[in-house]
Tab-separated table of C-alpha atoms and ligand atoms in Angstrom:
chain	number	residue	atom	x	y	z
A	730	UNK	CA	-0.179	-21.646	31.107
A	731	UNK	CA	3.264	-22.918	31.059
A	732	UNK	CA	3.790	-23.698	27.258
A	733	UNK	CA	5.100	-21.738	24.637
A	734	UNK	CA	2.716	-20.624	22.120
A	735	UNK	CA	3.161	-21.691	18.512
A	736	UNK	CA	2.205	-18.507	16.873
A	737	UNK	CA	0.876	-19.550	13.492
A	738	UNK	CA	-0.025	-15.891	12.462
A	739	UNK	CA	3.650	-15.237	13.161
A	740	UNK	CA	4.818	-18.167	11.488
A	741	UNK	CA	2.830	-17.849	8.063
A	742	UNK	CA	3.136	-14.512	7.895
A	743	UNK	CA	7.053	-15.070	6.992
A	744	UNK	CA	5.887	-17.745	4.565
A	745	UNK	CA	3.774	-15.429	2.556
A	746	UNK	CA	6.050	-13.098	2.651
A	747	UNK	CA	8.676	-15.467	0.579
A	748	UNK	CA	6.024	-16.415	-1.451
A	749	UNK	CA	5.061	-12.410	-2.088
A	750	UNK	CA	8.715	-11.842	-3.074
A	751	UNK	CA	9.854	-14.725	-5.248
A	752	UNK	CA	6.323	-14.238	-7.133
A	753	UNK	CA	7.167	-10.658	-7.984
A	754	UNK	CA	10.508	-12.071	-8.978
A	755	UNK	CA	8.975	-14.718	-11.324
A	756	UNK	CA	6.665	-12.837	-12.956
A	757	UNK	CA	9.076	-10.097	-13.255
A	758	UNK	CA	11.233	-12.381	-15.280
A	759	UNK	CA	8.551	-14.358	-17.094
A	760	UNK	CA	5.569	-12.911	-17.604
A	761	UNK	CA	3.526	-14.966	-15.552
A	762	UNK	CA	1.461	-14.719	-12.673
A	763	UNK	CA	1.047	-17.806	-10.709
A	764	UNK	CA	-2.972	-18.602	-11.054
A	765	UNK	CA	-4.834	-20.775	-8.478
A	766	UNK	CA	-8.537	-21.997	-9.818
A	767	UNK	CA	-10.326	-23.111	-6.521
A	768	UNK	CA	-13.437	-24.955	-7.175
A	769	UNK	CA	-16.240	-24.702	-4.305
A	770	UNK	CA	-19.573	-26.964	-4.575
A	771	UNK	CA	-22.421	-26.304	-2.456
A	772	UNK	CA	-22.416	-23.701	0.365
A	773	UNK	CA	-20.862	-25.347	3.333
A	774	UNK	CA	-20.444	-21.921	5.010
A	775	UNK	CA	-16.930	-23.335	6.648
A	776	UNK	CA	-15.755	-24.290	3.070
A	777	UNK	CA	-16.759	-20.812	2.159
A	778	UNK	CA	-14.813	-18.982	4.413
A	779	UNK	CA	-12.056	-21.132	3.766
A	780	UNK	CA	-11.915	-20.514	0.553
A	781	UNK	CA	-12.662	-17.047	0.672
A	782	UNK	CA	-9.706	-16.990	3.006
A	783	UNK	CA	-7.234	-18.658	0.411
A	784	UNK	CA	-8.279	-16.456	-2.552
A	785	UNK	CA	-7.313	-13.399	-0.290
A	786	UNK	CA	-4.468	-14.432	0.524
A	787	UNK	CA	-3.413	-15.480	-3.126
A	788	UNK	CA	-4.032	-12.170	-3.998
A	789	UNK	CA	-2.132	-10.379	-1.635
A	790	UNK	CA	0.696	-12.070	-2.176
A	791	UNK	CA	0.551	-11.236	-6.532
A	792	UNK	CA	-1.564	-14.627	-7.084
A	793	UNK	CA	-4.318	-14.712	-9.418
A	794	UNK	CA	-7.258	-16.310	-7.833
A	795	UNK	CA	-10.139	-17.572	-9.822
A	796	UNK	CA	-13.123	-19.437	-7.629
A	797	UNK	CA	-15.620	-21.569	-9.367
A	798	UNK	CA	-18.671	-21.650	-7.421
A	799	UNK	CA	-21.057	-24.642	-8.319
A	800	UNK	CA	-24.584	-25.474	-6.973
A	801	UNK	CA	-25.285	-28.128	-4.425
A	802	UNK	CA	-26.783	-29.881	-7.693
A	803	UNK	CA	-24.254	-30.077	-9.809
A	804	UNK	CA	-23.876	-33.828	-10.892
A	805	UNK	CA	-20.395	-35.794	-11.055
A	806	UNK	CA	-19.857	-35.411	-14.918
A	807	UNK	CA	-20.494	-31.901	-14.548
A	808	UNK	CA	-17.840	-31.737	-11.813
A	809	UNK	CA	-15.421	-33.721	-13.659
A	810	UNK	CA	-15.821	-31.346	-16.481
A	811	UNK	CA	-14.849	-28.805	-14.828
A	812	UNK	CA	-11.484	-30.153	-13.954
A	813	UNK	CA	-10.868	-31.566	-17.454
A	814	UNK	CA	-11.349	-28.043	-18.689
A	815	UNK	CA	-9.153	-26.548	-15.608
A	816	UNK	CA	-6.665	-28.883	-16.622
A	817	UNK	CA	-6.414	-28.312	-20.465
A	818	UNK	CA	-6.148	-24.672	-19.130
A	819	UNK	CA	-2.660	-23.196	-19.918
A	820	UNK	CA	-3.241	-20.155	-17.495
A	821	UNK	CA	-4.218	-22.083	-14.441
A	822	UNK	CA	-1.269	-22.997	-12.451
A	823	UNK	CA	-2.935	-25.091	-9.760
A	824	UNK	CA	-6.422	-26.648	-9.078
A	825	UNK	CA	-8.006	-26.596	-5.969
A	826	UNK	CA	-11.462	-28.664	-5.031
A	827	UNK	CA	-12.194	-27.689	-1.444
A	828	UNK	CA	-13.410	-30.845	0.492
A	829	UNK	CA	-15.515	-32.292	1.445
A	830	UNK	CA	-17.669	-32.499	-1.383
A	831	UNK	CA	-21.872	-32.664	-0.500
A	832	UNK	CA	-22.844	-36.111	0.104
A	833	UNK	CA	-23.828	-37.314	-3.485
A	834	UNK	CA	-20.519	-36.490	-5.382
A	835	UNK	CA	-17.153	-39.031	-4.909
A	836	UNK	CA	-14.473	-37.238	-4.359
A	837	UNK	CA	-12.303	-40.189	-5.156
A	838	UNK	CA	-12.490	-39.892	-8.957
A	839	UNK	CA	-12.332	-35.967	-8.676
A	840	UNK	CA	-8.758	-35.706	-7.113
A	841	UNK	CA	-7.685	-38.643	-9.359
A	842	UNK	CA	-8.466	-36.257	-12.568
A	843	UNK	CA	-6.496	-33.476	-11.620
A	844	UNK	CA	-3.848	-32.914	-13.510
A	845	UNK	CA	-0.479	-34.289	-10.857
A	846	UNK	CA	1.098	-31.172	-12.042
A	847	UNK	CA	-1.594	-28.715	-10.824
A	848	UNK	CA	-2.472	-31.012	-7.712
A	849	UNK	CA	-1.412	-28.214	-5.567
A	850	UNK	CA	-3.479	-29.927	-2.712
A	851	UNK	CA	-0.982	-33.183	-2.938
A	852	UNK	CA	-3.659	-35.085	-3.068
A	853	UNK	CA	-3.000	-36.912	-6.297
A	854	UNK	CA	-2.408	-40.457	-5.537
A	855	UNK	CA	1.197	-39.793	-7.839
A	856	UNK	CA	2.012	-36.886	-5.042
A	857	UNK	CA	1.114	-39.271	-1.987
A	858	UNK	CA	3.061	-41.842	-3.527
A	859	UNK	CA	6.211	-39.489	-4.527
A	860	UNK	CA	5.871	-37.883	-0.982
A	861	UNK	CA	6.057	-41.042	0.800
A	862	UNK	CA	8.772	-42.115	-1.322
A	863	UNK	CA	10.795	-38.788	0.196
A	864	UNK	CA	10.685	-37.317	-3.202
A	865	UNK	CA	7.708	-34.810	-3.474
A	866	UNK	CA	6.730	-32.891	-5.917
A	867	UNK	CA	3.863	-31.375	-3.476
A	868	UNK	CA	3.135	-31.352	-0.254
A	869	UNK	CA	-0.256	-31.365	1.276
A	870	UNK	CA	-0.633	-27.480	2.637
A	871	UNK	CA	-1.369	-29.196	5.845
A	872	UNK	CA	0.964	-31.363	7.170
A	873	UNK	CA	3.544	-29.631	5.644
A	874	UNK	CA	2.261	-26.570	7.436
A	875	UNK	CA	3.022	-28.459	10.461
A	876	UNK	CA	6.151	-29.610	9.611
A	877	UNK	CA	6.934	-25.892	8.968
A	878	UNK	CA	5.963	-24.945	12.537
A	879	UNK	CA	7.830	-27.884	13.930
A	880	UNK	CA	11.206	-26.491	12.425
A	881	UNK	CA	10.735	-22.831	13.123
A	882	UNK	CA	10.359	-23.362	16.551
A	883	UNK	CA	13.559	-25.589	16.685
A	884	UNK	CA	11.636	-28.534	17.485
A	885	UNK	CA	14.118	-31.490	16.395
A	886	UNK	CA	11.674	-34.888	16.066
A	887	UNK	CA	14.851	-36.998	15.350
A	888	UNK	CA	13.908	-40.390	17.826
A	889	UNK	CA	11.189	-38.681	19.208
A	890	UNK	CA	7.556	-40.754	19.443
A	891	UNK	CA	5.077	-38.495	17.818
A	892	UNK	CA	1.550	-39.553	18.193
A	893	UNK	CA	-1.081	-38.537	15.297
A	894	UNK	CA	-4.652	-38.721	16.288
A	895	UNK	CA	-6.850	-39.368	12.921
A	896	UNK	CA	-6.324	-41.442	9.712
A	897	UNK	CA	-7.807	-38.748	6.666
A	898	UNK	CA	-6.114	-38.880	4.080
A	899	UNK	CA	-6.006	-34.595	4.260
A	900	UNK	CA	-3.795	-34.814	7.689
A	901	UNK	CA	-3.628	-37.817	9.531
A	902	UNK	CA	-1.781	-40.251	6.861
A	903	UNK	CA	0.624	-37.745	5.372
A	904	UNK	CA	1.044	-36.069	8.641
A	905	UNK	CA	2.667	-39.636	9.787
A	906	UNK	CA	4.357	-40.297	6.583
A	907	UNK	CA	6.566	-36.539	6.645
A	908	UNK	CA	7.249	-37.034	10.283
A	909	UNK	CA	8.697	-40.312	9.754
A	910	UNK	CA	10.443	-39.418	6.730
A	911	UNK	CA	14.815	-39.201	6.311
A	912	UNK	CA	15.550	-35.861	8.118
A	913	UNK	CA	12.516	-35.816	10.129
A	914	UNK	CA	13.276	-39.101	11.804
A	915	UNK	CA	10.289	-39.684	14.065
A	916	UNK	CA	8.520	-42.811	15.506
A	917	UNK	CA	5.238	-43.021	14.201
A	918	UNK	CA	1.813	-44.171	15.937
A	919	UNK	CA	-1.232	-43.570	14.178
A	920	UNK	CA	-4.213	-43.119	16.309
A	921	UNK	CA	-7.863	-43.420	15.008
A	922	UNK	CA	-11.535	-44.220	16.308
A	923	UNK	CA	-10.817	-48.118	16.295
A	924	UNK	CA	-7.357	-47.896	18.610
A	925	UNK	CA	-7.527	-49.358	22.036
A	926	UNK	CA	-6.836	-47.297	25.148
A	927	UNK	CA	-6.529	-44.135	23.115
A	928	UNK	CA	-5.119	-41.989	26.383
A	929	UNK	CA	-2.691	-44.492	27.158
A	930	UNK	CA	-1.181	-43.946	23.514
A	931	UNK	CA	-1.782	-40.196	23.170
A	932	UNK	CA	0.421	-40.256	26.912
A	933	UNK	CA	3.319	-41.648	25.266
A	934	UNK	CA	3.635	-38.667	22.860
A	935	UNK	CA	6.484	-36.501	22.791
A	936	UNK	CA	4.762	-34.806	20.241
A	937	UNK	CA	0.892	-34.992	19.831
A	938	UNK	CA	-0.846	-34.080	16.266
A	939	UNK	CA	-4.509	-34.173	16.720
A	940	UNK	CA	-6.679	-33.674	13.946
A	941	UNK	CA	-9.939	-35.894	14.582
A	942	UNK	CA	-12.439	-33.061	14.009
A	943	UNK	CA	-14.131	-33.880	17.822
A	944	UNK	CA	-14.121	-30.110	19.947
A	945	UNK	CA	-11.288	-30.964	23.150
A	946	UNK	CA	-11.022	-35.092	22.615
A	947	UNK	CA	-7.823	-34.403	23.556
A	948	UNK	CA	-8.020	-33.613	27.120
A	949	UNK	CA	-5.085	-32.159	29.274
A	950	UNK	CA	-4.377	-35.639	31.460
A	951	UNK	CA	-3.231	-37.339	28.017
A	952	UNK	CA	-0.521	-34.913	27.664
A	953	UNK	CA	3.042	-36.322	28.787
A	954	UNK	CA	4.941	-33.339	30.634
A	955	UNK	CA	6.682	-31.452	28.551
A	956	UNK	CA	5.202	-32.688	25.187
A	957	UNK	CA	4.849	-30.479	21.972
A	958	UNK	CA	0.911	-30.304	20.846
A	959	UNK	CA	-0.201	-29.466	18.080
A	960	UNK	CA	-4.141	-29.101	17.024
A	961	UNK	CA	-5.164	-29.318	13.756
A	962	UNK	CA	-8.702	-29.326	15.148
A	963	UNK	CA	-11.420	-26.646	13.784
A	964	UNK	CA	-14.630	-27.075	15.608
A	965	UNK	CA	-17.409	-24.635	16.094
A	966	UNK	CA	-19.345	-24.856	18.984
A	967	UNK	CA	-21.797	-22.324	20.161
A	968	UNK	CA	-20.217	-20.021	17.810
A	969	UNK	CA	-16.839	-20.288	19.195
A	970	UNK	CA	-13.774	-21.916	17.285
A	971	UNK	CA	-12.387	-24.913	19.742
A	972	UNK	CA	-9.858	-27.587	18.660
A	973	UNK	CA	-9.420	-30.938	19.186
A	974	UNK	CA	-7.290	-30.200	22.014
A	975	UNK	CA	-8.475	-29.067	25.500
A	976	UNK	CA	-6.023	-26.006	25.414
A	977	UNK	CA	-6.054	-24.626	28.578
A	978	UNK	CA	-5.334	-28.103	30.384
A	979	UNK	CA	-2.846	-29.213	28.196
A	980	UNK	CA	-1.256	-25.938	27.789
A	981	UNK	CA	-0.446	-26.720	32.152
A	982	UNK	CA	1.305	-29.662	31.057
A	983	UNK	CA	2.992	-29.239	27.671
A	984	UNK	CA	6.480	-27.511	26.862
A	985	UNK	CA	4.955	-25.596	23.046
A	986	UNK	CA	1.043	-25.762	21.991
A	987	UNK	CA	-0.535	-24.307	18.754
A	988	UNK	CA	-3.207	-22.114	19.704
A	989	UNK	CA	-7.371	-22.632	17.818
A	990	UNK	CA	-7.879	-19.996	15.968
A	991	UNK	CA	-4.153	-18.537	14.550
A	992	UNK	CA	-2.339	-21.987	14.458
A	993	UNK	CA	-2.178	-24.384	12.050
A	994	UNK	CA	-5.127	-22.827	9.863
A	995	UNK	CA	-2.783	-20.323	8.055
A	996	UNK	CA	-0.210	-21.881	7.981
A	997	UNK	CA	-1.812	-24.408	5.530
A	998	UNK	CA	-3.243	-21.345	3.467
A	999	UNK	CA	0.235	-20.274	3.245
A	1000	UNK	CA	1.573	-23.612	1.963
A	1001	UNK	CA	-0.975	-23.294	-0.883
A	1002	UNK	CA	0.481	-20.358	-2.036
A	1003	UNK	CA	4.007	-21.899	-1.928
A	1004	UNK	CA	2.521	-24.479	-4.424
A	1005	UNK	CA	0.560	-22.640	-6.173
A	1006	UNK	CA	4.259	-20.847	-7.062
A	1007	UNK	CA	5.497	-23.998	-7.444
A	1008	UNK	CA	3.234	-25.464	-9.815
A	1009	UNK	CA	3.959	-22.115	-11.827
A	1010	UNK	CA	7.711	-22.277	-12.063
A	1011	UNK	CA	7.177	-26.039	-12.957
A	1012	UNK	CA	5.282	-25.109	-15.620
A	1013	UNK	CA	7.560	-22.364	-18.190
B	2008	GUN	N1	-10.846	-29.333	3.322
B	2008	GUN	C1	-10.203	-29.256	4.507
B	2008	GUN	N2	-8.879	-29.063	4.319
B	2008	GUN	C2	-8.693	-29.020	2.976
B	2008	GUN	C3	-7.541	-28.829	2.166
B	2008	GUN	O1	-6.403	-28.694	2.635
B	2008	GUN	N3	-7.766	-28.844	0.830
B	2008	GUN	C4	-8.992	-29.018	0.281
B	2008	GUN	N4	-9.110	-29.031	-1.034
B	2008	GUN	N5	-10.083	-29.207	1.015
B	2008	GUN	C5	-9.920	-29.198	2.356
């Protein structure tokens, strides 16, 4: 393996660590603990350990954590209760609905209820639209996580053709709209299941983001030499996490690669608890 290894343990654990220190500060001075309410339905056992991972984490770093577990029946008015009560609630900070939803709920009219100002997701069409506008209020953990990576390794994407692979609204769209933001300065091409000659694309990248939820579609002869990837990907196959990215082969090829597990997953637990802190300054 030639490429440096983006070491997103490494990375979030100095996030965290901010966020652990200007929490004790702000509840030092206020009186308030930043409070997360994560809302889980069903039992989508990777949903569960992701959220199981993000209410550790909130409380390690002096978070309050509340999860709201709901069955795999509960309806959409009982849902959308929920949030209308999370949002009329003083003492939670920031609202969390972990995606996806099971198949019979619409997640469309869920995010739209939360409250903008507790969206700590960004998923609020007012946060997409004040994100893309280059004025954000928050943004998703993510994408942002990326970004984060991106400038602690002294990657500089000014002019540079980065290629996302995927269109969700979670990565792919805002992933494209902060890399070709003022200051980040990238050329954008969006990639998705519909795009024509896919490798040819993904060989023009100077800096690949895939995150299309297929184990290794991205396969080390799409890599341009010298290219910076990084793989949102989280795939489990045979009981082994893979990404979207064939790591080993692209590793030969690119200059910096983000491993599958321990790189972009905590960083975007650790931009949740930047939020979350956010949300709670924003809110005395
Ligand atoms: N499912 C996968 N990623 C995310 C995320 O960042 N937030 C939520 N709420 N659900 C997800």
């Amino acid at each position: 393996m030639s490429a440096k290894l983006i070491d997103g343990k490494l990375i979030s654990a100095a996030v965290r660590k901010q966020v652990t220190e200007e929490t004790s500060a702000f509840t030092a001075e206020t009186g308030v603990t930043p409070h997360l309410a994560a809302v889980l339905v069903g039992d989508d056992p990777a949903s569960q350990v992701y959220v199981r991972n993000k209410e550790r984490a909130c409380r390690k770093c002096g978070l309050k954590s509340t999860l709201y577990r709901l069955s795999d029946k509960t309806t959409q008015q009982q849902l959308m209760d929920l949030v209308a009560e999370l949002n009329a609630d003083e003492s939670v900070h920031g609202i969390l609905v972990q995606l996806p939803l099971p198949d019979h709920l619409d997640s469309t009219p869920v995010l739209d209820s939360i409250r903008p100002d507790k969206d700590v997701d960004g998923f609020h069409p007012e946060n997409v639209g004040l994100m893309l506008q280059g004025r954000p209020r928050f943004l998703p953990c993510t994408p942002h996580g990326v970004m984060k990576m991106l400038a602690h390794e002294n990657i500089d994407t000014t002019g540079k053709h980065a290629v996302v692979i995927g269109r969700s609204d979670i990565v792919g769209k805002p992933m494209a709209g902060l890399l070709v933001q003022k200051g980040s300065d990238a050329t954008v091409t969006i990639c998705h299941s519909r795009t024509t000659d896919i490798a040819a694309v993904i060989r023009q990248a100077d800096i690949v983001v895939a995150a299309v939820g297929i184990p290794e579609f991205v396969t080390g002869d799409m890599i341009k030499p010298d290219a910076v990837v990084i793989d949102v990907g989280i795939n489990r196959v045979n009981d082994r996490l893979v990404g979207d990215v064939e790591f080993s082969a692209a590793a030969e090829k690119a200059s910096a690669i983000t491993p599958v597990p321990g790189g972009v997953g905590p960083m975007t637990i650790a931009m949740l608890l930047g939020n979350t802190l956010k949300a709670a300054k924003q809110s005395v």
